[in-house]
Amino acid sequence: MALTGLVLVGFILGHLSGNLLFFKGPEVLNAYAQWLHENAALIWTARITLIVSVIAHIIAGISLTLENRAARAGGPAVEQTRRASWGSLTMPYTGLVVLGFIVFHLLHYTFQSVALGGQTFPLASNPAFTDVHAMLVAGFSHSGVSAFYIISLALLSLHLSHGVSSTFQTLGLRNERWRGRLDVLAVAFGWIVFLGFSAIPASVLAGCIK
Amino acid sequence: MVKDNHSHSAEHVLNLRLRVWRQRRGQPGAFEEHALQGVSTSASFLEMMDMLNEKLVRDGKEPFAFDHDCREGICGMCSMTINGMPHGPLPGVTTCQLHMRNFRDGETITVEPWRARAFPVLRDLMVDRSGFDKVIQSGGFISIRAGSAPEANATPVPKDVSDAAMDAAECIGCGACVASCKNGSAMLFVGAKVTHLNLLPQGQPERDRRVLAMVRTMDDAGFGNCTNQGECQAHCPKGITLDVISHLNRDYLGARVKAFFSSTGKVRRGGD
Ligand code: HEM
Ligand code: SF4
Ligand code: FES
């Protein structure tokens, strides 16, 4: 879970920094998207690493959850929680929502087959590429779609707020002195991911970016 | 949570309603309700249970079976989940060291056994903790030649190492960590034992073998997997921290890597 999770965290950082080019205007974002798609070796290495990591992460997560349910044998009649965080208690659920989100998101912007009304977005300067900026503005003009993105991102951030610190513990790289700091770091990372990604649908919905 | 802040204020008596788990081995169990009057706030939780049992015997009923031995917080036998909290509402104490002044008059108290697949109920509040014994048998020891006693200072132990090892050695093997864990995981217990022995010089020769064997035995005994929620630390009567789990993970990963790349032996040539 920890190693595959780290790969996904790395991807999220990369994807977030790429996405924020959205705010630098259509030329910059589209040039970046075009550069990515022209570097087939780069994009396919990243894609394959991601697919393998996502699948391994999900299989490990599901078997972990099932094994742990069985080991708990129903638990006590009265349940009391002293310190387990909300994020840690909801990991399987937030993980499944993020999985649903990723499927939708790929169909939405990678395959452009849902929630875009069958529209295509050829780039004016080179119709072989997509005008990613125009696609995002069109995609996020649907308030329902944007709301789904923002809610999923909030749950992803909750997932990360536990996962990022937990990774250090699993790898044996945490102690009582560092636990507090790493927990703060994980929560901060969650907020950065949430605010950074959500800024895109939010700004389109608010009409700041057209 | 009730604080032990008026611990030495005047003693008084409580009238309680108790919901206590009744179960025979291999059969389904259920809660039984009993009223108990006149419990002194100075009584320990186990003394309160003794009062209940004496009353049941007087009434011709069957007393509740529960584990206990030292009644001074060092043996690790007492094991009750009280209102959902292993060892009850006061952090840092065992059930035998929990006093009734931590409860209110008229309160309903729910008393259950440890619940985990690896700790099947033997009777009422007693569970079978032999899963822990198996873990200890698989690596919770050091092997020495038991000849004449060695000179006490022959093996120097740095102070910080001995302090950390002794902190881990405080674990009394009660199993509250498993009972409090949403995953029924024994990582705090196993981590405490591995940290204790793997830190000391005497534990070095068997260091890798120990951690690999103890983790395998722990998994085979049906304990769950740690998801780093920390409930164990919050319920451990001896204040063992997640540091020991981190230490266990570190030693386990190291041992796995070393085993993977270990030498495959000498090349055999002709001759014999
Ligand atoms: C507001 C937030 C987001 C926006 C605007 C966004 C935008 C995009 C766009 C435009 C693409 C397609 C790029 C292209 O093919 O040209 C893409 C691909 C992708 N996104 Fe996002 N994304 C967001 C959040 C996320 C999050 C939170 C995750 C994962 C947790 C994610 C996972 C992916 C994946 C796995 C791909 C496929 C990458 C590939 O094609 O290899 N996205 N995203
Ligand atoms: S680690 Fe704490 S809770 Fe777990 S067995 Fe040892 S003393 Fe009991
Ligand atoms: S009876 Fe020995 S620790 Fe409680």
XYZ file of C-alpha atoms and ligand atoms in Angstrom:
537
model
C 0.000 0.000 0.000
C 2.778 2.360 0.981
C 4.953 1.926 -2.110
C 2.108 2.044 -4.624
C 0.609 4.937 -2.680
C 3.879 6.829 -3.005
C 3.783 6.412 -6.789
C 0.237 7.794 -6.816
C 1.244 10.725 -4.615
C 4.053 11.469 -7.062
C 1.590 11.398 -9.930
C -0.832 13.691 -8.089
C 1.953 16.242 -7.567
C 2.944 16.096 -11.219
C -0.637 16.225 -12.445
C -1.474 19.109 -10.124
C 1.441 21.220 -11.294
C 0.541 20.495 -14.922
C -3.113 21.346 -14.329
C -2.331 24.650 -12.672
C -0.960 25.828 -16.036
C -4.688 26.214 -16.754
C -4.451 29.583 -15.034
C -1.616 30.698 -17.306
C -4.031 30.698 -20.216
C -4.875 28.464 -23.176
C -1.503 28.778 -24.965
C 0.608 27.580 -22.055
C -1.719 24.728 -21.045
C -2.191 23.519 -24.612
C 1.526 23.705 -25.326
C 2.140 21.578 -22.223
C -0.538 19.023 -23.245
C 0.900 18.901 -26.771
C 4.423 18.392 -25.415
C 3.151 15.494 -23.245
C 1.408 13.820 -26.150
C 4.402 14.266 -28.445
C 6.619 12.433 -25.952
C 5.024 9.025 -26.364
C 7.774 7.262 -24.414
C 7.311 9.589 -21.449
C 3.535 9.486 -21.356
C 3.382 5.705 -21.802
C 5.979 5.011 -19.136
C 3.959 7.173 -16.778
C 0.689 5.549 -17.827
C 1.937 1.987 -17.372
C 3.528 2.749 -13.999
C 0.264 4.369 -12.958
C -1.965 1.546 -14.133
C 0.177 -1.066 -12.385
C 0.309 1.009 -9.186
C -3.409 1.791 -9.175
C -4.350 -1.858 -9.665
C -1.867 -3.083 -7.055
C -3.017 -0.376 -4.628
C -6.669 -1.361 -5.073
C -6.088 -5.112 -4.776
C -3.937 -4.621 -1.675
C -6.541 -2.258 -0.207
C -9.456 -4.591 -0.757
C -7.708 -7.680 0.582
C -6.409 -5.694 3.569
C -9.919 -4.490 4.381
C -11.465 -7.950 4.048
C -8.742 -9.640 6.128
C -9.057 -7.002 8.813
C -12.843 -7.260 8.974
C -12.509 -11.009 9.503
C -9.788 -10.566 12.141
C -11.986 -8.161 14.098
C -14.758 -10.790 14.338
C -17.534 -8.238 14.647
C -15.887 -6.195 17.389
C -17.387 -5.221 20.720
C -21.077 -4.418 21.187
C -20.083 -0.941 22.380
C -17.598 0.752 20.017
C -15.398 3.528 21.328
C -12.716 5.338 19.402
C -10.044 7.235 21.290
C -7.790 8.669 18.653
C -8.119 7.056 15.214
C -8.670 9.938 12.789
C -11.756 10.224 10.637
C -9.590 9.894 7.557
C -8.050 6.660 8.827
C -11.434 5.136 9.630
C -12.889 5.883 6.193
C -9.966 4.799 3.982
C -11.785 1.975 2.108
C -14.787 4.198 1.358
C -12.890 7.294 0.275
C -10.660 5.001 -1.812
C -13.644 3.510 -3.631
C -15.110 6.953 -4.367
C -11.758 8.059 -5.797
C -11.723 4.922 -7.977
C -15.195 5.817 -9.296
C -13.962 9.357 -9.870
C -10.896 8.181 -11.823
C -13.053 6.037 -14.119
C -15.412 8.946 -14.775
C -12.526 11.372 -15.175
C -10.786 9.185 -17.775
C -14.001 8.782 -19.762
C -14.534 12.525 -19.437
C -11.223 14.069 -20.488
C -8.973 11.290 -21.746
C -11.530 9.489 -23.920
C -13.888 12.490 -24.127
C -16.837 10.138 -24.222
C -19.044 11.370 -21.356
C -20.506 14.650 -20.121
C -19.139 16.692 -23.027
C -22.257 16.345 -25.211
C -20.303 14.587 -27.978
C -18.334 17.776 -28.662
C -14.708 17.613 -29.807
C -12.097 20.278 -29.201
C -9.562 20.371 -32.035
C -6.716 22.805 -31.462
C -6.983 25.677 -33.990
C -3.235 25.720 -34.686
C -2.949 21.918 -35.046
C -6.233 19.962 -35.237
C -4.446 16.670 -34.470
C -4.240 17.820 -30.806
C -6.933 18.699 -28.304
C -7.631 22.218 -27.126
C -7.443 21.094 -23.488
C -8.253 24.562 -22.162
C -11.493 24.808 -24.169
C -12.374 21.233 -23.163
C -11.953 21.975 -19.455
C -14.006 25.162 -19.663
C -16.778 23.301 -21.504
C -16.573 20.325 -19.155
C -16.718 22.334 -15.952
C -19.540 24.572 -17.136
C -21.863 21.795 -15.984
C -22.421 22.519 -12.306
C -23.227 18.858 -11.585
C -19.951 17.683 -13.106
C -17.969 20.327 -11.255
C -19.690 19.490 -7.978
C -18.824 15.811 -8.483
C -15.184 16.758 -9.100
C -15.013 18.961 -6.025
C -16.667 16.385 -3.736
C -14.419 13.607 -5.037
C -11.380 15.806 -4.535
C -12.416 16.493 -0.949
C -12.626 12.743 -0.320
C -9.301 12.154 -2.088
C -7.758 14.739 0.232
C -9.218 12.988 3.265
C -7.707 9.755 1.946
C -4.325 11.443 1.582
C -4.513 13.131 4.982
C -4.148 9.678 6.549
C -2.270 7.896 3.790
C 0.687 10.236 3.447
C 1.691 10.048 7.117
C 0.803 6.364 7.376
C 3.238 5.572 4.564
C 6.161 6.676 6.731
C 5.015 4.449 9.585
C 4.669 1.432 7.296
C 8.188 1.942 5.986
C 9.482 2.237 9.543
C 10.405 5.902 9.083
C 8.384 7.509 11.849
C 8.616 7.947 15.607
C 6.653 9.823 18.273
C 8.685 12.973 17.616
C 8.048 12.883 13.879
C 4.498 11.533 13.976
C 2.951 14.893 14.849
C 4.964 16.684 12.165
C 4.163 14.110 9.512
C 0.474 14.200 10.433
C 0.495 17.975 9.931
C 2.351 17.524 6.651
C -0.221 14.982 5.458
C -3.149 17.249 6.322
C -1.423 20.180 4.614
C -0.804 18.037 1.551
C -4.484 17.076 1.546
C -5.484 20.730 1.584
C -3.035 21.640 -1.191
C -4.395 18.850 -3.374
C -7.985 19.815 -2.628
C -7.590 23.550 -3.149
C -5.222 23.218 -6.101
C -7.334 20.836 -8.151
C -10.694 22.334 -7.107
C -9.601 25.796 -8.157
C -10.085 24.735 -11.786
C -13.753 23.654 -11.740
C -14.508 26.365 -9.161
C -13.058 29.161 -11.287
C -14.913 27.962 -14.381
C -18.188 27.718 -12.449
C -17.686 31.147 -10.927
C -17.183 32.495 -14.445
C -13.650 33.777 -13.803
C -12.230 31.766 -16.694
C -13.992 31.440 -20.008
C -14.035 10.311 29.390
C -14.033 10.279 33.189
C -10.922 11.709 34.782
C -9.351 10.319 37.903
C -9.151 13.796 39.394
C -10.937 13.242 42.704
C -9.121 10.022 43.364
C -8.510 10.672 47.024
C -11.719 12.470 47.848
C -14.031 10.854 50.377
C -15.144 7.327 49.673
C -18.807 6.826 48.896
C -20.971 4.092 47.430
C -22.438 3.531 43.999
C -25.490 1.685 42.784
C -24.830 0.265 39.351
C -26.535 -1.538 36.500
C -24.197 -4.036 34.863
C -24.540 -5.565 31.406
C -22.107 -8.466 31.426
C -21.306 -10.899 28.628
C -22.254 -14.530 29.234
C -20.927 -17.176 26.831
C -19.908 -20.815 26.768
C -17.103 -21.951 24.525
C -18.204 -22.492 20.952
C -21.736 -21.218 21.606
C -23.215 -17.821 20.877
C -23.233 -15.418 23.833
C -25.468 -12.640 25.105
C -25.500 -9.844 27.663
C -27.040 -10.433 31.096
C -28.227 -7.481 33.174
C -27.687 -7.260 36.916
C -28.192 -4.529 39.494
C -25.428 -4.141 42.072
C -25.863 -1.957 45.173
C -23.371 -0.506 47.600
C -20.157 -0.600 45.564
C -17.422 1.425 47.264
C -15.704 4.020 45.091
C -12.433 2.664 46.530
C -13.073 -0.807 45.141
C -11.183 -1.873 42.068
C -13.135 -2.963 39.006
C -12.253 -6.582 39.717
C -13.397 -6.228 43.351
C -16.681 -4.930 41.998
C -16.881 -8.023 39.770
C -16.126 -10.175 42.841
C -19.066 -8.523 44.626
C -21.313 -9.292 41.688
C -20.155 -12.915 41.629
C -20.660 -13.316 45.386
C -24.179 -11.991 45.000
C -24.839 -14.399 42.115
C -23.553 -17.334 44.179
C -25.745 -16.293 47.139
C -28.735 -16.209 44.782
C -27.870 -19.696 43.503
C -26.795 -18.389 40.090
C -23.623 -18.951 38.121
C -20.810 -16.442 38.625
C -19.064 -14.819 35.656
C -15.699 -16.255 34.658
C -12.948 -13.671 34.167
C -9.155 -13.745 34.034
C -7.052 -12.147 36.767
C -3.922 -12.900 38.715
C -1.626 -10.274 40.235
C -4.253 -7.530 40.672
C -1.419 -5.025 40.703
C -1.087 -4.237 37.028
C 1.897 -6.351 36.132
C 0.802 -9.819 35.031
C -1.407 -8.940 32.072
C -4.171 -11.428 32.887
C -7.136 -9.110 33.525
C -8.903 -8.340 30.286
C -12.271 -6.655 30.082
C -13.697 -4.247 27.565
C -15.585 -1.733 29.690
C -18.051 0.561 27.906
C -16.231 -0.181 24.647
C -12.745 0.541 26.052
C -10.284 -2.261 26.771
C -9.252 -1.803 30.442
C -11.916 0.879 30.827
C -12.129 4.658 30.710
C -8.884 5.599 32.475
C -5.906 5.555 30.082
C -2.720 3.901 31.277
C -4.118 1.352 33.730
C -5.129 -2.296 33.635
C -8.641 -3.395 34.627
C -7.372 -4.485 38.054
C -5.947 -1.006 38.692
C -9.106 0.790 37.595
C -11.114 2.043 40.554
C -14.846 2.496 40.816
C -14.429 6.215 41.549
C -14.114 6.542 37.783
C -17.810 5.678 37.426
C -20.966 7.546 38.328
C -23.761 6.485 40.654
C -26.608 4.937 38.673
C -24.393 4.317 35.650
C -24.949 1.352 33.326
C -21.613 -0.375 32.674
C -21.182 -2.759 29.755
C -18.527 -5.423 30.320
C -17.362 -7.579 27.396
C -14.467 -9.909 26.659
C -11.648 -8.933 24.248
C -13.124 -9.353 20.766
C -10.914 -10.625 17.971
C -10.855 -13.704 15.791
C -7.468 -14.676 17.236
C -8.871 -14.470 20.805
C -11.821 -16.894 20.888
C -13.998 -16.712 24.003
C -13.342 -19.560 26.445
C -16.084 -18.565 28.829
C -17.884 -15.313 29.647
C -15.117 -12.710 29.904
C -12.181 -15.111 29.455
C -10.543 -15.397 26.053
C -7.872 -17.709 24.707
C -4.726 -15.622 24.225
C -2.500 -18.516 23.168
C -1.960 -16.692 19.860
C 0.395 -14.439 21.850
C 2.182 -17.469 23.312
C 2.782 -18.837 19.824
C 4.306 -15.519 18.756
C 6.631 -15.590 21.775
C 7.579 -19.222 21.120
C 8.528 -18.344 17.566
C 11.071 -15.652 18.488
C 10.462 -13.935 21.806
C 13.670 -15.255 23.347
C 17.434 -15.185 22.988
C 19.460 -18.378 22.661
C 22.496 -18.602 24.935
C 24.795 -21.276 26.225
C 23.600 -21.721 29.779
C 26.999 -22.326 31.379
C 28.339 -20.479 34.398
C 27.031 -16.934 34.700
C 29.020 -14.444 32.573
C 30.624 -11.417 34.182
C 27.827 -8.836 34.436
C 29.708 -6.049 32.646
C 31.119 -8.218 29.861
C 28.491 -6.982 27.393
C 28.231 -3.205 27.479
C 24.769 -1.792 26.663
C 24.552 1.927 25.862
C 22.183 3.753 28.210
C 19.842 5.025 25.492
C 19.570 1.541 24.014
C 18.817 -0.061 27.348
C 16.233 2.651 28.117
C 14.432 2.109 24.814
C 14.577 -1.675 25.192
C 13.232 -1.501 28.747
C 10.401 0.815 27.643
C 9.378 -1.795 25.088
C 9.828 -4.570 27.654
C 7.129 -2.976 29.799
C 4.531 -4.752 27.655
C 2.688 -7.239 29.869
C 1.077 -9.152 26.998
C -2.473 -8.321 28.038
C -3.899 -8.033 24.522
C -5.709 -4.702 24.967
C -3.971 -3.516 21.796
C -5.639 -6.294 19.782
C -8.983 -5.684 21.463
C -8.880 -1.932 20.762
C -7.735 -2.291 17.157
C -10.417 -1.998 14.464
C -8.378 -4.557 12.538
C -7.723 -7.024 15.365
C -4.019 -6.456 14.792
C -1.316 -7.527 17.255
C 1.366 -5.206 15.880
C 1.822 -3.235 19.116
C 2.462 -6.415 21.113
C 4.739 -7.994 18.484
C 6.446 -4.641 17.922
C 7.143 -4.315 21.653
C 8.709 -7.787 21.821
C 10.773 -7.371 18.650
C 11.953 -3.886 19.669
C 12.912 -5.076 23.139
C 15.050 -8.005 21.965
C 16.325 -6.567 18.685
C 17.724 -3.468 20.377
C 19.873 -5.324 22.898
C 23.285 -6.760 22.005
C 22.189 -10.171 23.282
C 19.406 -10.186 20.688
C 21.601 -9.444 17.665
C 22.494 -12.977 16.453
C 18.829 -13.900 15.983
C 17.639 -10.461 14.976
C 16.452 -11.136 11.412
C 15.250 -14.656 12.071
C 13.284 -13.384 15.078
C 11.373 -10.653 13.265
C 10.545 -12.831 10.247
C 9.352 -15.735 12.432
C 7.307 -13.589 14.805
C 5.537 -11.763 11.967
C 4.754 -15.038 10.193
C 3.382 -16.567 13.401
C 1.331 -13.446 14.079
C -0.274 -13.672 10.633
C -0.908 -17.414 10.972
C -2.579 -16.889 14.357
C -5.302 -14.860 12.638
C -4.444 -11.324 13.764
C -5.269 -8.512 11.352
C -3.011 -5.963 9.668
C -2.044 -2.589 11.085
C -3.494 0.464 9.320
C -1.732 2.962 11.594
C -4.795 4.307 13.385
C -3.156 4.286 16.801
C -6.061 2.976 18.893
C -3.667 0.417 20.432
C -1.400 3.105 21.824
C -4.397 4.964 23.240
C -5.549 1.842 25.122
C -2.251 0.219 26.122
C -2.056 0.179 29.940
C 1.744 0.400 29.744
C 2.070 3.360 27.399
C 3.754 1.404 24.603
C 3.861 3.718 21.571
C 3.591 3.251 17.816
C 7.379 3.666 17.742
C 7.665 -0.074 18.337
C 5.528 -0.764 15.253
C 7.730 1.527 13.199
C 10.748 -0.340 14.577
C 9.124 -3.682 13.743
C 8.392 -2.553 10.176
C 11.945 -1.293 9.735
C 13.501 -4.510 11.013
C 11.081 -6.631 8.999
C 11.798 -4.785 5.733
C 15.529 -4.953 6.405
C 15.391 -8.677 7.154
C 13.356 -9.359 4.009
C 15.799 -7.426 1.836
C 18.784 -9.170 3.438
C 17.176 -12.597 3.011
C 16.466 -11.821 -0.638
C 20.060 -10.870 -1.376
C 21.713 -13.325 0.989
C 24.624 -15.399 -0.280
C 23.601 -18.677 -1.852
C 26.704 -20.432 -0.510
C 30.042 -21.574 -1.776
C 30.546 -22.934 -5.275
C 30.886 -26.710 -5.081
C 33.725 -28.161 -7.125
C 34.921 -31.661 -7.912
C 36.397 -33.960 -5.313
C 33.973 -34.783 -2.559
C -9.813 19.510 -11.141
C -9.090 18.494 -11.160
C -8.530 17.815 -12.379
C -8.443 18.236 -13.683
C -8.883 19.546 -14.289
C -7.825 17.189 -14.445
C -7.571 17.249 -15.802
C -7.131 16.194 -16.563
C -6.993 16.191 -17.995
C -7.305 17.356 -18.897
C -6.554 14.962 -18.363
C -6.296 14.453 -19.779
C -5.015 14.932 -20.315
C -4.888 14.604 -21.777
O -5.105 13.426 -22.120
O -4.545 15.518 -22.519
C -6.390 14.178 -17.172
C -5.954 12.883 -17.104
C -5.877 12.111 -15.946
N -6.200 12.513 -14.675
Fe -6.827 14.325 -14.131
N -7.542 16.154 -13.586
C -7.965 16.488 -12.318
C -7.856 15.747 -11.141
C -7.366 14.440 -11.105
C -7.176 13.664 -9.907
C -7.476 14.173 -8.505
C -6.695 12.434 -10.272
C -6.305 11.212 -9.440
C -6.388 11.007 -8.228
C -6.597 12.456 -11.702
C -6.180 11.396 -12.449
C -5.992 11.426 -13.814
C -5.492 10.301 -14.567
C -5.119 8.914 -14.003
C -5.417 10.728 -15.915
C -4.955 9.913 -17.106
C -3.549 10.211 -17.416
C -3.194 9.604 -18.743
O -3.869 9.885 -19.716
O -2.244 8.826 -18.722
N -7.001 13.689 -12.186
N -6.752 14.944 -16.071
S 1.412 -3.590 23.884
Fe 0.234 -2.780 25.644
S -1.883 -3.362 25.172
Fe -0.579 -4.635 23.871
S -0.225 -6.525 25.012
Fe 1.475 -5.150 25.521
S 0.802 -4.079 27.389
Fe -1.048 -5.008 26.508
S -4.599 -8.923 37.198
Fe -2.464 -8.793 36.687
S -2.446 -7.031 35.423
Fe -4.490 -7.051 36.109
